[in-house]
Amino acid sequence: MATMKNLYRNPASSLAYHHDTYPYITPSKYAGSLKSKVVLITGAGRGIGRASALAFAAAGASVVCMARTRSDVEGVVKEIEGKGHPRSIAVVGDVTDPEVPARALKEIETALGPVDILINNAGISRISDIGHEKDILKTWDVIDVNMRGTLAFIHAVLPSMVSRESGCIINVVSVLATISLPYFSAYSAAKAGLIRATHIMDMEFRPHGIFSYAVHPCMCADTTLGEGALNMEAYEKVEGVKQFAIDFGPSMQDTLALPADTFVALAADPDAKYMSGKYIDSCQDLGEVLQEAKKGPDGRIEKEGLYTLKVDTL
């Protein structure tokens, strides 16, 4: 799998493909554009979540940094404040705790007001063949965090968004849900579920002025998603797992700025609504994608059912 990175992109695509931020989503374009908005980012203590918190703060939003580790989110808040953006708070909680969404929303609304933008970024992964999983709950934990945690927070913010007829929901998914790679069964299933749920929920949310997106962030080495994900028994006993781990590293070549700036653009750019309910690859040029999406029924996206998770049959 020396060319694994080539599996992540459509070789027939003519769109520009990026590994770092680029002009259409550049931070200067959206500076101050989200000044009146409150954004809640789960998994905000590190990696993509941290980068996103800083990006939304630069765009003027009031930022809620949420994660399980207090020191992580408090550190991000201090970093935001150090850059001259005072309206940010840290909220500590586990997205799989059924009591957390309501408690978090109450804390947020008291401090900053209702949530306008929800970034469902919290997630964990697992790399293993299913046969060497001694504890099947390891795989279920992946479903629990990525799928149930996300749906729980959508459910929590929805009433306020509906009443205000406004909102933006970004579900962080993965390209691994759209291609077939071994050893990611739980993670791919969870992210595929989120993509499909985003398609369906858009049908429910869009009439209320709420736009939602399922976004593959990037393949970046500067995240903690993979920490503890590798089943060491499978690594030692299954040659394919060991080789996969070796080949996977070189594919991680994108920057954290790429997804962070993409999320801001989706929340701030009025044209983003044309891709509401769809799967979005942060590496594809968003401007070019939106240009085609704006064509509606006359464009390829609608005609060919692109950016939608589906099963093609005869």
XYZ file of C-alpha atoms in Angstrom:
314
model
C 0.000 0.000 0.000
C 2.868 2.418 -0.703
C 0.477 4.630 -2.666
C -2.299 4.485 -0.065
C -2.739 8.255 -0.198
C -4.001 7.888 -3.767
C -6.950 5.864 -2.497
C -8.381 8.947 -0.798
C -9.050 10.992 -3.903
C -10.965 10.481 -7.123
C -8.358 10.122 -9.892
C -10.909 11.330 -12.442
C -11.622 14.588 -10.588
C -10.547 17.847 -12.201
C -10.938 19.844 -8.974
C -7.944 21.431 -7.288
C -6.781 19.286 -4.369
C -5.221 20.899 -1.308
C -3.091 19.804 1.639
C -3.102 23.192 3.375
C -5.335 26.252 3.556
C -5.891 28.078 0.244
C -7.391 31.346 -1.054
C -11.089 30.430 -1.000
C -11.001 29.542 2.706
C -8.164 31.832 3.815
C -8.724 33.235 7.330
C -8.445 36.863 6.180
C -11.514 36.361 4.012
C -13.742 35.594 6.993
C -12.096 37.720 9.701
C -14.827 39.107 11.948
C -17.620 37.555 9.868
C -18.951 35.436 12.756
C -18.821 38.159 15.410
C -22.350 37.591 16.734
C -22.225 33.777 16.631
C -21.641 31.193 19.354
C -19.835 28.034 18.235
C -19.612 24.817 20.252
C -16.728 22.528 19.330
C -16.526 19.063 20.864
C -13.126 17.425 21.127
C -11.658 20.935 21.190
C -8.693 20.262 23.443
C -6.277 19.024 20.797
C -5.665 18.518 17.091
C -8.432 19.502 14.693
C -10.684 20.713 17.513
C -8.052 23.061 18.898
C -7.176 24.409 15.438
C -10.881 24.955 14.740
C -11.401 26.817 18.008
C -8.593 29.221 17.102
C -9.956 29.663 13.573
C -13.488 30.456 14.747
C -12.149 32.889 17.322
C -10.228 34.677 14.551
C -13.509 34.892 12.614
C -15.048 36.708 15.578
C -17.180 33.935 17.040
C -17.644 33.279 20.738
C -16.045 29.859 21.136
C -17.022 27.034 23.474
C -14.158 24.564 23.803
C -15.414 21.219 25.059
C -13.504 18.023 25.833
C -13.026 15.483 28.617
C -9.722 16.881 29.882
C -10.014 20.193 31.728
C -6.374 21.193 31.293
C -6.649 20.782 27.515
C -9.701 22.994 26.979
C -8.607 25.577 29.527
C -5.289 25.764 27.694
C -7.061 26.428 24.380
C -9.198 29.149 25.970
C -6.080 30.850 27.330
C -4.504 30.645 23.889
C -7.588 32.246 22.316
C -7.612 35.006 24.919
C -3.913 35.571 24.327
C -4.681 36.372 20.703
C -7.127 39.086 21.749
C -10.382 37.132 21.493
C -11.915 37.251 25.000
C -15.268 35.553 24.413
C -14.460 31.881 24.878
C -15.170 29.362 27.613
C -14.083 25.851 28.520
C -16.675 23.144 29.161
C -15.637 19.752 30.463
C -17.658 16.688 29.515
C -17.821 13.304 27.803
C -20.092 13.295 24.752
C -21.263 9.768 25.614
C -22.544 10.813 29.054
C -26.310 11.241 28.609
C -26.419 14.067 31.151
C -23.707 16.150 29.502
C -25.524 17.735 26.521
C -28.257 19.402 28.598
C -25.795 20.494 31.295
C -23.374 21.878 28.711
C -26.091 23.799 26.863
C -27.305 25.384 30.097
C -23.763 26.468 30.976
C -23.161 27.835 27.479
C -26.424 29.751 27.238
C -25.818 31.363 30.632
C -22.321 32.478 29.695
C -22.583 33.310 25.987
C -26.083 32.681 24.658
C -27.585 29.944 22.467
C -25.406 27.867 20.158
C -25.452 29.006 16.516
C -22.816 26.620 15.150
C -22.161 23.061 16.334
C -18.948 21.297 15.331
C -19.222 17.598 16.219
C -15.518 16.826 16.257
C -15.098 14.464 19.226
C -14.126 11.001 18.032
C -12.024 7.912 18.597
C -10.734 5.248 16.232
C -9.802 1.561 16.266
C -7.384 -0.289 13.996
C -7.860 -4.046 14.142
C -9.305 -7.020 12.372
C -12.499 -8.142 14.061
C -11.139 -11.625 14.747
C -8.502 -10.404 17.186
C -10.805 -8.196 19.241
C -10.917 -9.957 22.609
C -13.296 -7.304 23.924
C -15.963 -6.461 21.352
C -16.877 -3.410 23.432
C -13.709 -1.802 22.070
C -15.452 -1.578 18.722
C -18.715 -0.446 20.278
C -16.929 2.417 22.041
C -16.018 3.751 18.593
C -19.674 3.701 17.524
C -20.705 5.239 20.840
C -18.391 8.250 20.711
C -18.574 8.996 16.997
C -22.251 8.292 16.396
C -24.256 8.510 19.614
C -22.277 11.422 21.002
C -22.822 13.400 17.820
C -26.558 12.695 17.637
C -26.970 13.587 21.307
C -25.533 17.065 20.800
C -27.543 17.643 17.629
C -30.660 16.717 19.590
C -29.669 19.141 22.358
C -29.064 22.230 20.189
C -31.926 21.618 17.767
C -34.874 23.162 19.685
C -33.150 26.528 20.001
C -32.008 26.495 16.383
C -35.524 25.652 15.205
C -37.060 28.424 17.308
C -34.582 30.944 15.848
C -34.842 29.439 12.341
C -31.077 29.512 12.050
C -28.164 27.173 12.655
C -25.149 25.390 11.238
C -24.168 21.815 12.108
C -20.876 20.292 10.962
C -20.373 16.581 11.559
C -16.744 15.527 11.257
C -16.684 12.258 9.313
C -13.987 10.483 7.302
C -13.100 9.494 3.774
C -12.663 5.993 5.229
C -16.457 5.730 5.190
C -16.477 6.093 1.419
C -13.753 3.603 0.480
C -13.043 0.006 1.460
C -9.965 -0.412 3.619
C -9.477 -3.284 6.082
C -9.056 -2.941 9.862
C -11.367 0.065 10.292
C -14.734 -1.692 10.448
C -16.085 0.122 13.529
C -14.705 3.546 12.616
C -15.825 3.340 8.986
C -19.275 2.157 10.054
C -19.678 5.009 12.526
C -18.607 7.654 10.041
C -20.742 6.166 7.260
C -23.688 6.315 9.639
C -23.016 9.981 10.286
C -22.784 10.784 6.590
C -26.091 9.082 5.925
C -27.689 10.672 8.991
C -26.565 14.084 7.740
C -28.277 13.439 4.397
C -31.520 12.505 6.142
C -31.473 15.181 8.838
C -30.930 17.883 6.234
C -34.373 17.039 4.898
C -35.735 17.747 8.374
C -33.552 20.731 9.280
C -33.315 22.804 6.128
C -36.969 23.976 6.205
C -36.088 25.554 9.572
C -33.096 27.467 8.196
C -30.557 24.998 9.599
C -27.769 23.846 7.305
C -25.666 20.757 7.997
C -22.577 19.154 6.500
C -20.687 15.864 6.816
C -17.040 16.859 6.434
C -13.962 14.725 5.924
C -11.382 16.960 7.600
C -8.059 15.735 6.197
C -5.358 13.128 6.698
C -3.143 14.842 9.256
C -0.456 13.442 11.500
C -0.913 16.255 14.054
C -3.964 14.738 15.742
C -4.514 12.408 18.684
C -7.230 10.364 16.982
C -4.918 7.403 16.551
C -3.656 7.328 20.140
C -4.463 3.906 21.562
C -6.360 2.949 18.408
C -4.065 0.154 17.257
C -4.885 -3.305 18.631
C -1.396 -4.538 19.475
C -2.421 -8.206 19.422
C -3.634 -7.801 15.850
C -0.464 -5.882 15.030
C 1.705 -8.754 16.273
C -0.325 -11.626 14.844
C -1.759 -10.325 11.552
C 0.802 -9.442 8.913
C -1.692 -7.269 7.083
C -2.277 -5.082 10.125
C 1.443 -4.546 10.641
C 1.985 -3.641 7.002
C -1.064 -1.366 7.068
C 0.355 0.537 10.033
C 3.647 0.995 8.175
C 1.979 2.205 4.979
C -0.584 4.443 6.672
C 1.872 7.030 7.996
C 3.015 8.507 4.671
C -0.598 9.287 3.735
C -0.907 11.730 6.650
C 0.347 14.881 4.924
C -2.364 17.528 5.438
C -2.273 20.483 7.849
C -4.699 21.249 10.684
C -5.419 24.632 9.098
C -7.136 22.897 6.174
C -10.155 21.512 8.081
C -10.264 24.415 10.551
C -10.542 27.023 7.793
C -12.984 24.821 5.866
C -15.317 24.669 8.874
C -15.243 28.461 9.215
C -15.988 28.896 5.510
C -18.959 26.521 5.697
C -20.368 28.470 8.648
C -19.690 31.936 7.221
C -20.136 31.660 3.451
C -23.789 32.067 2.370
C -23.114 29.917 -0.690
C -22.259 26.920 1.510
C -25.972 26.179 1.871
C -25.947 24.718 -1.635
C -24.022 21.760 -0.214
C -26.176 21.338 2.875
C -26.790 17.687 3.685
C -23.864 16.573 1.556
C -20.474 14.944 2.181
C -17.598 17.394 1.784
C -13.910 16.576 1.394
C -11.851 19.422 2.884
C -9.044 18.656 0.456
C -11.200 19.488 -2.561
C -11.384 23.171 -3.466
C -14.575 24.375 -1.768
C -15.018 27.267 -4.165
C -15.034 24.941 -7.156
C -17.444 22.541 -5.426
C -19.863 25.355 -4.538
C -19.696 26.737 -8.075
C -21.040 23.422 -9.353
C -23.517 23.031 -6.487
C -25.080 26.423 -7.263
C -26.174 25.064 -10.632
C -28.800 23.007 -8.794
C -30.691 20.481 -10.927
C -28.662 21.499 -13.975
C -25.307 20.706 -12.360
C -23.460 17.418 -12.070
C -23.822 17.203 -8.297
C -27.607 16.907 -8.437
C -27.815 15.082 -11.763
C -25.362 12.366 -10.739
C -26.158 12.242 -7.036
C -22.599 13.209 -6.093
C -21.413 13.773 -2.502
C -24.133 11.434 -1.241
C -23.489 8.071 0.400
C -25.470 5.451 -1.487
C -25.416 1.936 -2.936
C -25.472 1.802 -6.710
C -27.342 -1.149 -8.202
C -28.147 -2.436 -11.673
